[in-house]
Each structure stands twice: as structure tokens, then as C-alpha cells.
Amino acid sequence: MKESTIIKEYCLANQGGVFDVGYLAENVFKDISYDNVRQIVRRLAKSGLLRQYSKGMYLIGESDKTDEERLLNYYLFEGEIRVGMLRGESLFYELGLLDKKPETIVVRTARASREEHVGPFLVTFNFTHYGSGSLGSYEICVALELIVNRRLVDLKHLEKYNELLEKYASAYTDLGMKCIKGGYSGNDVVRLADLLEDMDISNRAVDIYVETRHLL
């Protein structure tokens, strides 16, 4: 099958999605040279199948979602699987702990190779497997974000903050902790462990952090 056909069929199968040239060239189109991927993408953009959003980032076809919503969904999910999460003020705004939407949307995601600005997004790379429910790694990360960024909370939202912190911390599992790959300091993990102990939740959070940090 022609290289151009392979990439075009990918686009047709992902209408309404995002075409990240760097990420896809490295992870999906490994057998096609980067220069060829770029040339084919330029031709598809001229045909109207792709629309450039920023350097190296294109939107595939049309969608009812806004450009920002399409990018956010791309960074956070791969199908039904979560591959990223909002951080800091962006997360606090989503949770209703901040009233003003931040100008920069900070996202940590597996769908990046380096820290970069894409439109209103500040994107950073992370290997964490963000499983929810019984695994709980996503909830643990949210709890850590709440602990690390408590200073962001207005007094009027303090009660809601405490409720959310308890909610997300209560989902803790040691297995979920093992899935968290970087992004938090040892001190952050100690604070999480102290909170879990106060909640009478048995945990090996600090031990797991020490055991796994060299694997990053």
C-alpha cells in the first residue's frame, strides 16, 4: 500500500480528531520517513482533509466540537483510555475550585515527546498509566495535584476542596501508586501518605515511590 494511502486512510478513520505530525511519525507511521510524512500531510492539507492548527498540529475533517475541545480530548484520551490529565489551575478550574478559567491549559500526557506550547495548551510528557476505578492511579494523581496546589483555593471553595481531596484520596491503591511515573516529589508523596494515614487507609506510597523512582 502506498505511504500516502496509509496516511489518508488513517485520517478518514479518525474524522474529527487530531493529526500530531511528530507523535504519529514516531509512534504510528514508523515505517515512513519523517520527511515523507510531512510532505503527505501538506498535500492532504491542500486537499482540505487536514486543517493546520499550529506548527506540526492539524485537525482532521470537521467536528461539532471547538478546536480547543478537540485538542483537549486528544491529549486526555485515546478512545476510551485516559492518556493524560489536567494540572494545576486547569484542573482546579475543571473541578470547580477556581472561578476564572486560566489562559493556559496545562496538560500532562503520553501523547507528547517534550514540553511544548500548542495554542493555549502547555503540554508535558508523562508515562503514567491513568487508570480509574479499581486501579485508582488517576484519582491518586488528582489527590496529589490537590495537595501540591492547595494555595490556589479561595476560602469560599475550601469546603469543596476538602471534600474532593478526601474523595480522590479514598480511591488510593498501592497498585495504582506503582503506575505513577514521575511528576511529583518525594515530599509530595510523604504528604499524601500522611493524609492517607489520617484517613486510616493502609498504604505503601512512600516505599513505592522510593522503589520506582529510578525506573523513570
XYZ file of N, CA, C and O in Angstrom:
864
model
N 0.841 -1.192 0.000
C 0.000 0.000 0.000
C 0.884 1.253 0.000
O 1.884 1.314 0.717
N 0.536 2.240 -0.798
C 1.299 3.474 -0.861
C 1.319 4.186 0.490
O 0.347 4.126 1.250
N 2.429 4.882 0.751
C 2.543 5.618 2.003
C 1.439 6.671 2.123
O 0.852 6.852 3.188
N 1.165 7.345 1.023
C 0.129 8.385 1.046
C -1.241 7.786 1.344
O -2.060 8.388 2.053
N -1.486 6.575 0.847
C -2.764 5.903 1.093
C -2.903 5.522 2.561
O -3.973 5.645 3.155
N -1.790 5.049 3.150
C -1.804 4.664 4.568
C -2.192 5.854 5.437
O -3.054 5.750 6.324
N -1.582 7.005 5.187
C -1.848 8.189 5.998
C -3.242 8.739 5.720
O -3.960 9.156 6.644
N -3.660 8.710 4.466
C -5.005 9.200 4.133
C -6.063 8.330 4.805
O -7.052 8.848 5.338
N -5.876 7.016 4.784
C -6.851 6.122 5.407
C -6.902 6.333 6.918
O -7.962 6.220 7.531
N -5.750 6.646 7.520
C -5.736 6.961 8.954
C -6.618 8.193 9.208
O -7.411 8.212 10.157
N -6.469 9.198 8.369
C -7.251 10.424 8.529
C -8.743 10.150 8.354
O -9.575 10.645 9.134
N -9.092 9.368 7.358
C -10.503 9.057 7.111
C -11.112 8.273 8.269
O -12.300 8.405 8.565
N -10.292 7.459 8.922
C -10.765 6.657 10.053
C -10.828 7.467 11.346
O -11.388 6.999 12.350
N -10.250 8.662 11.344
C -10.192 9.487 12.559
C -10.764 10.883 12.324
O -10.249 11.880 12.843
N -11.837 10.935 11.551
C -12.502 12.209 11.282
C -12.897 12.901 12.582
O -13.413 12.265 13.515
N -12.640 14.184 12.649
C -12.950 14.948 13.852
C -11.842 14.921 14.883
O -11.937 15.575 15.918
N -10.787 14.163 14.576
C -9.679 14.040 15.515
C -8.539 14.996 15.225
O -8.710 16.028 14.572
N -7.370 14.628 15.719
C -6.175 15.476 15.631
C -5.042 14.700 14.975
O -4.868 13.503 15.242
N -4.280 15.377 14.130
C -3.116 14.769 13.493
C -1.877 15.504 13.985
O -1.563 16.607 13.554
N -1.185 14.881 14.926
C 0.047 15.419 15.504
C 1.204 14.800 14.732
O 1.547 13.633 14.928
N 1.807 15.564 13.853
C 2.813 15.026 12.931
C 3.950 14.348 13.674
O 4.328 13.213 13.367
N 4.526 15.019 14.659
C 5.674 14.462 15.373
C 5.342 13.173 16.097
O 6.070 12.182 15.994
N 4.235 13.168 16.815
C 3.849 11.992 17.594
C 3.497 10.826 16.676
O 3.939 9.692 16.890
N 2.711 11.073 15.643
C 2.281 9.996 14.755
C 3.444 9.443 13.928
O 3.531 8.237 13.690
N 4.348 10.316 13.504
C 5.507 9.852 12.736
C 6.375 8.922 13.577
O 6.923 7.938 13.079
N 6.450 9.195 14.868
C 7.300 8.407 15.765
C 6.615 7.142 16.263
O 7.274 6.118 16.479
N 5.292 7.191 16.418
C 4.599 6.089 17.071
C 3.644 5.290 16.193
O 3.342 4.138 16.508
N 3.166 5.857 15.094
C 2.201 5.169 14.237
C 2.777 4.871 12.857
O 2.656 3.749 12.356
N 3.417 5.857 12.266
C 3.967 5.688 10.913
C 5.478 5.485 10.957
O 6.248 6.161 10.278
N 5.911 4.518 11.762
C 7.345 4.296 11.976
C 8.070 3.872 10.710
O 9.277 4.111 10.564
N 7.360 3.225 9.790
C 7.995 2.721 8.573
C 8.019 3.751 7.448
O 8.465 3.457 6.340
N 7.527 4.937 7.728
C 7.535 6.016 6.738
C 8.476 7.101 7.240
O 8.418 7.492 8.402
N 9.355 7.581 6.396
C 10.307 8.601 6.829
C 9.567 9.863 7.257
O 8.490 10.184 6.735
N 10.161 10.566 8.191
C 9.526 11.778 8.712
C 9.284 12.793 7.606
O 8.221 13.435 7.548
N 10.254 12.952 6.704
C 10.100 13.906 5.602
C 8.930 13.537 4.714
O 8.171 14.408 4.258
N 8.754 12.238 4.477
C 7.633 11.802 3.642
C 6.296 12.051 4.337
O 5.312 12.433 3.693
N 6.256 11.817 5.660
C 5.035 12.095 6.399
C 4.667 13.568 6.255
O 3.509 13.918 5.977
N 5.634 14.434 6.412
C 5.389 15.876 6.302
C 4.894 16.259 4.912
O 3.956 17.058 4.774
N 5.490 15.695 3.884
C 5.076 16.009 2.512
C 3.643 15.555 2.253
O 2.843 16.276 1.644
N 3.319 14.355 2.716
C 1.968 13.824 2.517
C 0.957 14.673 3.283
O -0.142 14.963 2.779
N 1.313 15.074 4.493
C 0.433 15.915 5.308
C 0.167 17.242 4.607
O -0.974 17.731 4.581
N 1.180 17.830 4.016
C 0.993 19.096 3.302
C 0.005 18.932 2.152
O -0.839 19.794 1.916
N 0.115 17.805 1.441
C -0.805 17.564 0.322
C -2.231 17.362 0.827
O -3.194 17.856 0.228
N -2.372 16.648 1.943
C -3.703 16.420 2.499
C -4.313 17.720 3.023
O -5.538 17.901 2.994
N -3.464 18.625 3.484
C -3.949 19.923 3.943
C -4.454 20.743 2.752
O -5.489 21.415 2.836
N -3.748 20.666 1.642
C -4.176 21.384 0.435
C -5.497 20.832 -0.084
O -6.325 21.567 -0.628
N -5.714 19.516 0.111
C -6.955 18.892 -0.359
C -8.135 19.212 0.553
O -9.289 18.974 0.189
N -7.844 19.722 1.756
C -8.905 20.070 2.692
C -9.203 19.006 3.730
O -10.010 19.227 4.634
N -8.556 17.851 3.637
C -8.803 16.789 4.604
C -8.208 17.150 5.967
O -8.749 16.779 7.013
N -7.094 17.881 5.954
C -6.456 18.356 7.184
C -6.481 19.877 7.216
O -6.406 20.529 6.176
N -6.578 20.428 8.422
C -6.509 21.882 8.605
C -5.463 22.181 9.674
O -5.541 21.660 10.784
N -4.480 23.007 9.324
C -3.400 23.275 10.273
C -3.903 24.114 11.437
O -4.568 25.133 11.262
N -3.541 23.647 12.655
C -3.892 24.367 13.875
C -2.699 25.162 14.378
O -2.825 26.316 14.771
N -1.554 24.511 14.393
C -0.293 25.149 14.749
C 0.815 24.335 14.094
O 0.544 23.342 13.412
N 2.056 24.724 14.305
C 3.159 24.023 13.673
C 3.150 22.541 14.064
O 3.233 22.196 15.234
N 3.035 21.678 13.049
C 3.067 20.243 13.280
C 1.769 19.652 13.811
O 1.687 18.451 14.052
N 0.745 20.480 13.983
C -0.523 20.012 14.552
C -1.669 20.361 13.605
O -1.847 21.526 13.231
N -2.431 19.337 13.229
C -3.533 19.520 12.281
C -4.811 18.929 12.850
O -4.785 17.994 13.655
N -5.939 19.455 12.390
C -7.247 18.916 12.733
C -7.769 18.148 11.528
O -7.646 18.601 10.391
N -8.345 16.975 11.789
C -8.789 16.090 10.721
C -10.278 16.301 10.466
O -11.117 16.031 11.334
N -10.604 16.772 9.274
C -12.005 16.947 8.909
C -12.731 17.924 9.805
O -12.135 18.764 10.468
N -14.059 17.806 9.828
C -14.892 18.718 10.603
C -15.414 18.032 11.860
O -15.406 16.812 11.970
N -15.863 18.848 12.809
C -16.384 18.327 14.071
C -17.324 19.344 14.690
O -17.206 20.550 14.430
N -18.272 18.854 15.500
C -19.157 19.753 16.241
C -18.429 20.400 17.406
O -18.884 21.405 17.956
N -17.286 19.829 17.801
C -16.505 20.359 18.905
C -15.667 21.548 18.448
O -15.306 21.660 17.279
N -15.330 22.428 19.389
C -14.423 23.524 19.080
C -13.012 22.972 18.899
O -12.719 21.835 19.294
N -12.147 23.772 18.294
C -10.756 23.345 18.121
C -10.118 23.017 19.466
O -9.394 22.028 19.604
N -10.391 23.836 20.478
C -9.816 23.616 21.808
C -10.313 22.305 22.401
O -9.533 21.549 22.991
N -11.602 22.015 22.227
C -12.162 20.766 22.751
C -11.549 19.556 22.050
O -11.272 18.531 22.678
N -11.300 19.681 20.761
C -10.697 18.569 20.014
C -9.277 18.300 20.504
O -8.868 17.144 20.679
N -8.519 19.371 20.713
C -7.139 19.205 21.201
C -7.131 18.620 22.605
O -6.342 17.720 22.909
N -8.005 19.119 23.472
C -8.039 18.631 24.848
C -8.390 17.150 24.885
O -7.759 16.376 25.605
N -9.377 16.752 24.108
C -9.763 15.342 24.058
C -8.611 14.480 23.547
O -8.374 13.374 24.050
N -7.874 15.005 22.578
C -6.729 14.271 22.031
C -5.666 14.039 23.100
O -5.115 12.939 23.215
N -5.375 15.065 23.874
C -4.338 14.944 24.892
C -4.766 14.092 26.080
O -3.923 13.472 26.733
N -6.063 14.047 26.367
C -6.528 13.332 27.547
C -6.927 11.888 27.284
O -6.812 11.047 28.184
N -7.383 11.590 26.066
C -7.921 10.252 25.812
C -7.444 9.673 24.478
O -7.229 10.409 23.517
N -7.300 8.363 24.471
C -7.098 7.607 23.240
C -8.241 6.602 23.185
O -8.187 5.550 23.824
N -9.295 6.960 22.449
C -10.507 6.181 22.511
C -11.129 6.340 23.885
O -11.386 7.455 24.342
N -11.353 5.230 24.576
C -11.909 5.270 25.924
C -10.822 5.261 26.997
O -11.124 5.318 28.192
N -9.575 5.171 26.585
C -8.465 5.060 27.532
C -7.902 6.447 27.854
O -7.563 7.218 26.945
N -7.795 6.754 29.132
C -7.217 8.040 29.537
C -5.708 7.990 29.394
O -5.052 7.077 29.904
N -5.132 8.971 28.699
C -3.687 9.031 28.498
C -3.093 10.342 29.027
O -1.893 10.586 28.882
N -3.925 11.172 29.626
C -3.415 12.430 30.140
C -4.326 13.009 31.195
O -5.409 12.491 31.466
N -3.886 14.117 31.805
C -4.709 14.788 32.812
C -4.369 16.267 32.859
O -3.253 16.686 32.511
N -5.327 17.068 33.282
C -5.104 18.481 33.507
C -4.303 18.663 34.782
O -4.378 17.839 35.696
N -3.581 19.768 34.852
C -2.760 20.024 36.032
C -2.994 21.431 36.575
O -3.450 22.322 35.861
N -2.638 21.619 37.833
C -2.637 22.945 38.450
C -3.949 23.691 38.305
O -5.027 23.154 38.565
N -3.878 24.957 37.888
C -5.060 25.801 37.772
C -6.082 25.214 36.810
O -7.292 25.349 37.021
N -5.604 24.559 35.752
C -6.520 23.978 34.766
C -7.381 22.892 35.404
O -8.596 22.818 35.164
N -6.772 22.054 36.223
C -7.513 21.011 36.924
C -8.450 21.627 37.959
O -9.625 21.233 38.080
N -7.961 22.598 38.703
C -8.780 23.228 39.739
C -9.995 23.910 39.126
O -11.084 23.895 39.705
N -9.849 24.503 37.958
C -10.978 25.141 37.278
C -12.008 24.085 36.875
O -13.212 24.272 37.056
N -11.517 22.968 36.337
C -12.427 21.889 35.935
C -13.196 21.336 37.134
O -14.376 20.973 37.018
N -12.539 21.265 38.281
C -13.160 20.730 39.489
C -14.059 21.746 40.202
O -14.692 21.413 41.196
N -14.099 22.973 39.702
C -14.932 23.988 40.321
C -14.309 24.665 41.517
O -15.006 25.275 42.331
N -12.979 24.578 41.628
C -12.277 25.196 42.755
C -11.734 26.576 42.408
O -11.259 27.297 43.289
N -11.773 26.936 41.139
C -11.404 28.270 40.679
C -12.533 28.802 39.812
O -13.118 28.054 39.019
N -12.834 30.082 39.941
C -13.922 30.672 39.166
C -13.463 31.186 37.806
O -14.243 31.186 36.852
N -12.220 31.584 37.699
C -11.716 32.151 36.457
C -10.932 31.115 35.661
O -10.010 30.490 36.184
N -11.308 30.938 34.423
C -10.623 29.983 33.565
C -9.210 30.478 33.255
O -9.032 31.608 32.815
N -8.189 29.649 33.497
C -6.810 30.084 33.222
C -6.572 30.237 31.725
O -7.166 29.525 30.911
N -5.719 31.180 31.368
C -5.428 31.427 29.955
C -4.666 30.259 29.337
O -4.856 29.928 28.167
N -3.799 29.646 30.120
C -3.027 28.499 29.634
C -3.595 27.212 30.212
O -3.813 27.102 31.415
N -3.837 26.249 29.340
C -4.355 24.945 29.752
C -3.168 23.998 29.883
O -2.522 23.660 28.889
N -2.874 23.584 31.107
C -1.699 22.749 31.367
C -2.110 21.281 31.372
O -2.988 20.882 32.140
N -1.473 20.494 30.508
C -1.826 19.082 30.350
C -0.572 18.223 30.421
O 0.452 18.541 29.808
N -0.660 17.145 31.186
C 0.392 16.124 31.180
C -0.161 14.923 30.422
O -1.258 14.455 30.703
N 0.591 14.429 29.438
C 0.043 13.410 28.560
C 1.112 12.473 28.007
O 2.283 12.862 27.886
N 0.708 11.265 27.675
C 1.608 10.328 26.999
C 1.728 10.671 25.523
O 2.582 10.133 24.832
N 0.874 11.577 25.042
C 0.874 11.948 23.632
C 1.716 13.201 23.389
O 1.276 14.169 22.760
N 2.907 13.192 23.919
C 3.861 14.281 23.705
C 5.259 13.718 23.870
O 5.453 12.725 24.566
N 6.206 14.329 23.218
C 7.583 13.868 23.343
C 8.448 14.859 24.115
O 9.563 14.553 24.497
N 7.896 16.049 24.346
C 8.646 17.081 25.073
C 7.663 18.146 25.546
O 6.495 18.141 25.162
N 8.146 19.061 26.370
C 7.299 20.172 26.783
C 7.167 21.160 25.636
O 8.172 21.547 25.024
N 5.944 21.543 25.315
C 5.740 22.472 24.217
C 4.426 23.224 24.373
O 3.505 22.769 25.057
N 4.358 24.387 23.733
C 3.136 25.176 23.686
C 2.426 24.897 22.372
O 3.028 24.955 21.297
N 1.148 24.554 22.461
C 0.317 24.333 21.280
C -0.952 25.155 21.480
O -1.829 24.782 22.255
N -1.056 26.292 20.803
C -2.183 27.181 21.029
C -2.232 27.564 22.490
O -1.226 27.987 23.073
N -3.380 27.396 23.166
C -3.489 27.754 24.584
C -2.960 26.668 25.517
O -3.006 26.829 26.742
N -2.458 25.569 24.962
C -2.021 24.434 25.765
C -0.528 24.477 26.073
O 0.283 24.790 25.208
N -0.186 24.150 27.319
C 1.194 23.843 27.685
C 1.210 22.349 27.948
O 0.587 21.867 28.906
N 1.894 21.610 27.079
C 1.850 20.156 27.105
C 3.175 19.600 27.609
O 4.243 20.001 27.153
N 3.106 18.670 28.569
C 4.300 17.997 29.054
C 4.109 16.488 28.951
O 2.986 15.990 29.027
N 5.214 15.792 28.777
C 5.168 14.342 28.577
C 5.152 13.597 29.902
O 5.778 14.018 30.873
N 4.431 12.470 29.917
C 4.411 11.636 31.112
C 4.055 10.206 30.742
O 3.221 9.972 29.880
N 4.688 9.237 31.418
C 4.454 7.810 31.158
C 3.351 7.202 32.018
O 3.022 6.033 31.875
N 2.785 7.981 32.930
C 1.814 7.433 33.871
C 0.635 6.770 33.156
O 0.105 7.305 32.188
N 0.226 5.614 33.671
C -0.981 4.945 33.188
C -2.134 5.419 34.051
O -2.236 5.069 35.220
N -3.006 6.251 33.462
C -4.061 6.898 34.243
C -5.317 6.026 34.319
O -6.348 6.321 33.709
N -5.241 4.955 35.074
C -6.401 4.089 35.244
C -7.312 4.595 36.347
O -6.847 5.047 37.392
N -8.618 4.532 36.101
C -9.585 4.939 37.110
C -10.229 3.719 37.753
O -9.972 2.582 37.359
N -11.102 3.981 38.714
C -11.845 2.881 39.334
C -10.992 2.048 40.268
O -10.330 2.569 41.156
N -10.958 0.733 40.022
C -10.268 -0.177 40.935
C -8.760 0.053 40.963
O -8.106 -0.226 41.971
N -8.194 0.554 39.858
C -6.747 0.836 39.833
C -6.443 2.115 40.592
O -5.584 2.151 41.468
N -7.140 3.174 40.246
C -7.059 4.400 41.036
C -5.878 5.306 40.784
O -5.695 6.292 41.505
N -5.051 5.038 39.764
C -3.876 5.896 39.555
C -4.261 7.317 39.160
O -3.609 8.284 39.562
N -5.341 7.461 38.370
C -5.785 8.812 38.012
C -6.242 9.563 39.257
O -5.862 10.728 39.469
N -7.044 8.914 40.083
C -7.530 9.554 41.305
C -6.375 9.926 42.235
O -6.401 10.988 42.877
N -5.352 9.075 42.305
C -4.190 9.393 43.142
C -3.497 10.650 42.623
O -3.091 11.522 43.405
N -3.364 10.749 41.307
C -2.731 11.932 40.717
C -3.545 13.189 41.009
O -2.976 14.254 41.285
N -4.865 13.083 40.950
C -5.702 14.244 41.279
C -5.496 14.628 42.746
O -5.363 15.817 43.072
N -5.444 13.638 43.624
C -5.200 13.918 45.042
C -3.855 14.614 45.230
O -3.748 15.575 46.002
N -2.842 14.153 44.526
C -1.520 14.785 44.613
C -1.563 16.223 44.102
O -0.960 17.117 44.699
N -2.278 16.454 43.007
C -2.421 17.816 42.484
C -3.117 18.711 43.501
O -2.731 19.875 43.689
N -4.122 18.183 44.159
C -4.833 18.962 45.180
C -3.916 19.293 46.351
O -3.948 20.408 46.886
N -3.093 18.334 46.745
C -2.155 18.554 47.850
C -1.097 19.591 47.469
O -0.820 20.531 48.212
N -0.514 19.423 46.287
C 0.582 20.292 45.846
C 0.116 21.734 45.623
O 0.855 22.681 45.904
N -1.114 21.896 45.148
C -1.575 23.226 44.732
C -2.665 23.805 45.637
O -3.465 24.621 45.190
N -2.669 23.413 46.882
C -3.712 23.876 47.804
C -3.776 25.399 47.869
O -4.838 25.990 48.071
N -2.649 26.058 47.653
C -2.589 27.517 47.731
C -3.513 28.194 46.717
O -3.852 29.391 46.861
N -3.914 27.466 45.681
C -4.740 28.049 44.632
C -6.191 28.226 45.054
O -6.951 28.944 44.401
N -6.594 27.572 46.129
C -8.002 27.539 46.511
C -8.418 28.807 47.256
O -7.765 29.210 48.217
N -9.517 29.408 46.793
C -10.102 30.528 47.520
C -10.815 29.992 48.765
O -11.288 28.854 48.783
N -10.917 30.837 49.799
C -11.554 30.411 51.046
C -12.986 29.936 50.813
O -13.450 28.993 51.463
N -13.687 30.552 49.869
C -15.091 30.169 49.639
C -15.212 28.764 49.057
O -16.291 28.170 49.094
N -14.118 28.231 48.510
C -14.142 26.887 47.944
C -13.433 25.863 48.834
O -13.250 24.720 48.430
N -13.051 26.275 50.041
C -12.247 25.405 50.895
C -13.012 24.138 51.295
O -12.443 23.037 51.310
N -14.291 24.255 51.593
C -15.080 23.083 51.975
C -15.152 22.085 50.815
O -14.978 20.875 51.020
N -15.387 22.605 49.623
C -15.442 21.728 48.449
C -14.084 21.087 48.204
O -13.992 19.914 47.840
N -13.024 21.866 48.406
C -11.663 21.334 48.246
C -11.443 20.146 49.171
O -10.940 19.096 48.747
N -11.801 20.290 50.435
C -11.602 19.205 51.397
C -12.411 17.971 51.022
O -11.940 16.838 51.174
N -13.626 18.182 50.520
C -14.467 17.057 50.094
C -13.830 16.327 48.914
O -13.811 15.092 48.870
N -13.325 17.087 47.950
C -12.705 16.472 46.772
C -11.411 15.757 47.138
O -11.128 14.670 46.625
N -10.630 16.358 48.023
C -9.380 15.731 48.440
C -9.658 14.381 49.094
O -9.001 13.378 48.795
N -10.649 14.340 49.975
C -11.000 13.075 50.623
C -11.542 12.069 49.608
O -11.206 10.880 49.659
N -12.361 12.549 48.676
C -12.932 11.670 47.652
C -11.844 11.003 46.822
O -11.844 9.777 46.636
N -10.908 11.800 46.319
C -9.882 11.236 45.436
C -8.837 10.439 46.205
O -8.359 9.406 45.730
N -8.487 10.871 47.391
C -7.515 10.126 48.201
C -8.081 8.769 48.612
O -7.339 7.782 48.720
N -9.386 8.697 48.817
C -10.005 7.445 49.264
C -9.946 6.362 48.197
O -10.165 5.183 48.494
N -9.630 6.745 46.956
C -9.508 5.763 45.865
C -8.109 5.154 45.804
O -7.821 4.349 44.919
N -7.251 5.511 46.751
C -5.858 5.052 46.723
C -5.733 3.522 46.737
O -6.425 2.831 47.479
N -4.814 3.034 45.894
C -4.372 1.635 45.955
C -2.863 1.625 45.740
O -2.327 2.480 45.027
N -2.184 0.662 46.332
C -0.740 0.544 46.111
C -0.440 0.247 44.638
O 0.542 0.738 44.089
N -1.288 -0.557 44.002
C -1.089 -0.866 42.590
C -1.197 0.396 41.744
O -0.400 0.610 40.824
N -2.162 1.234 42.076
C -2.297 2.493 41.350
C -1.078 3.384 41.541
O -0.617 4.042 40.598
N -0.529 3.403 42.745
C 0.664 4.209 43.022
C 1.834 3.758 42.164
O 2.641 4.581 41.710
N 1.934 2.464 41.911
C 3.022 1.937 41.091
C 2.925 2.391 39.629
O 3.912 2.330 38.899
N 1.756 2.830 39.213
C 1.548 3.264 37.827
C 1.940 4.715 37.599
O 1.968 5.175 36.457
N 2.227 5.450 38.674
C 2.543 6.871 38.548
C 4.025 7.032 38.272
O 4.869 6.666 39.082
N 4.328 7.566 37.104
C 5.716 7.672 36.638
C 6.166 9.130 36.598
O 6.066 9.807 35.589
N 6.638 9.612 37.717
C 7.197 10.956 37.765
C 6.151 12.042 37.937
O 4.947 11.794 37.985
N 6.652 13.281 38.031
C 5.778 14.433 38.144
C 5.583 14.946 39.550
O 5.090 16.057 39.751
N 5.942 14.119 40.552
C 5.750 14.522 41.937
C 7.004 14.203 42.739
O 7.683 13.214 42.485
N 7.290 15.045 43.727
C 8.496 14.877 44.536
C 8.239 13.913 45.688
O 7.095 13.564 46.003
N 9.330 13.507 46.318
C 9.211 12.650 47.488
C 8.410 13.325 48.585
O 7.623 12.681 49.284
N 8.592 14.640 48.743
C 7.856 15.375 49.764
C 6.357 15.362 49.479
O 5.539 15.246 50.399
N 5.995 15.467 48.187
C 4.579 15.404 47.807
C 3.980 14.064 48.213
O 2.861 13.995 48.730
N 4.736 12.991 47.995
C 4.251 11.646 48.305
C 4.143 11.456 49.817
O 3.206 10.809 50.301
N 5.081 12.022 50.561
C 5.010 11.949 52.026
C 3.734 12.627 52.522
O 3.040 12.112 53.420
N 3.402 13.761 51.947
C 2.182 14.478 52.345
C 0.937 13.650 52.014
O -0.030 13.628 52.780
N 0.972 12.963 50.866
C -0.132 12.074 50.518
C -0.238 10.936 51.526
O -1.336 10.609 51.999
N 0.898 10.333 51.861
C 0.903 9.214 52.820
C 0.382 9.652 54.181
O -0.370 8.907 54.838
N 0.756 10.855 54.616
C 0.268 11.373 55.900
C -1.251 11.523 55.868
O -1.941 11.185 56.841
N -1.768 12.030 54.739
C -3.211 12.181 54.595
C -3.909 10.821 54.645
O -4.927 10.655 55.333
N -3.350 9.851 53.940
C -3.943 8.509 53.913
C -3.963 7.879 55.307
O -4.943 7.239 55.701
N -2.892 8.089 56.046
C -2.831 7.557 57.409
C -3.886 8.214 58.296
O -4.524 7.554 59.123
N -4.079 9.524 58.116
C -5.111 10.228 58.890
C -6.501 9.694 58.558
O -7.413 9.747 59.389
N -6.643 9.185 57.317
C -7.926 8.633 56.866
C -8.023 7.134 57.159
O -8.975 6.486 56.743
N -7.010 6.596 57.849
C -6.951 5.164 58.175
C -6.931 4.285 56.922
O -7.537 3.210 56.887
N -6.217 4.765 55.903
C -6.060 3.997 54.664
C -4.647 3.425 54.637
O -3.659 4.178 54.560
N -4.551 2.120 54.711
C -3.246 1.460 54.679
C -2.579 1.718 53.332
O -3.227 1.650 52.281
N -1.280 2.031 53.349
C -0.599 2.338 52.088
C 0.905 2.163 52.200
O 1.466 2.237 53.295
N 1.517 1.938 51.033
C 2.977 1.881 50.918
C 3.458 2.982 49.976
O 4.439 2.811 49.245
N 2.779 4.092 49.969
C 3.050 5.147 48.992
C 4.516 5.577 48.976
O 5.140 5.664 47.913
N 5.080 5.839 50.132
C 6.474 6.309 50.200
C 7.432 5.206 49.754
O 8.371 5.458 48.987
N 7.209 3.987 50.225
C 8.066 2.870 49.826
C 8.020 2.660 48.308
O 9.052 2.424 47.672
N 6.832 2.742 47.741
C 6.683 2.552 46.293
C 7.396 3.654 45.535
O 8.053 3.401 44.519
N 7.288 4.882 46.026
C 7.994 5.996 45.386
C 9.500 5.737 45.384
O 10.177 5.912 44.351
N 10.026 5.312 46.500
C 11.478 5.040 46.604
C 11.875 3.895 45.692
O 12.921 3.946 45.024
N 11.045 2.859 45.628
C 11.355 1.671 44.838
C 11.284 1.923 43.334
O 11.995 1.280 42.570
N 10.436 2.841 42.908
C 10.189 3.010 41.475
C 10.796 4.259 40.845
O 10.852 4.363 39.628
N 11.274 5.206 41.631
C 11.730 6.465 41.024
C 12.930 6.279 40.116
O 13.095 7.017 39.149
N 13.765 5.261 40.356
C 14.931 5.035 39.497
C 14.542 4.464 38.149
O 15.376 4.409 37.224
N 13.269 4.030 37.995
C 12.828 3.444 36.735
C 12.381 4.515 35.737
O 12.108 4.204 34.591
N 12.305 5.766 36.171
C 11.808 6.847 35.288
C 12.820 7.185 34.209
O 13.996 7.086 34.402
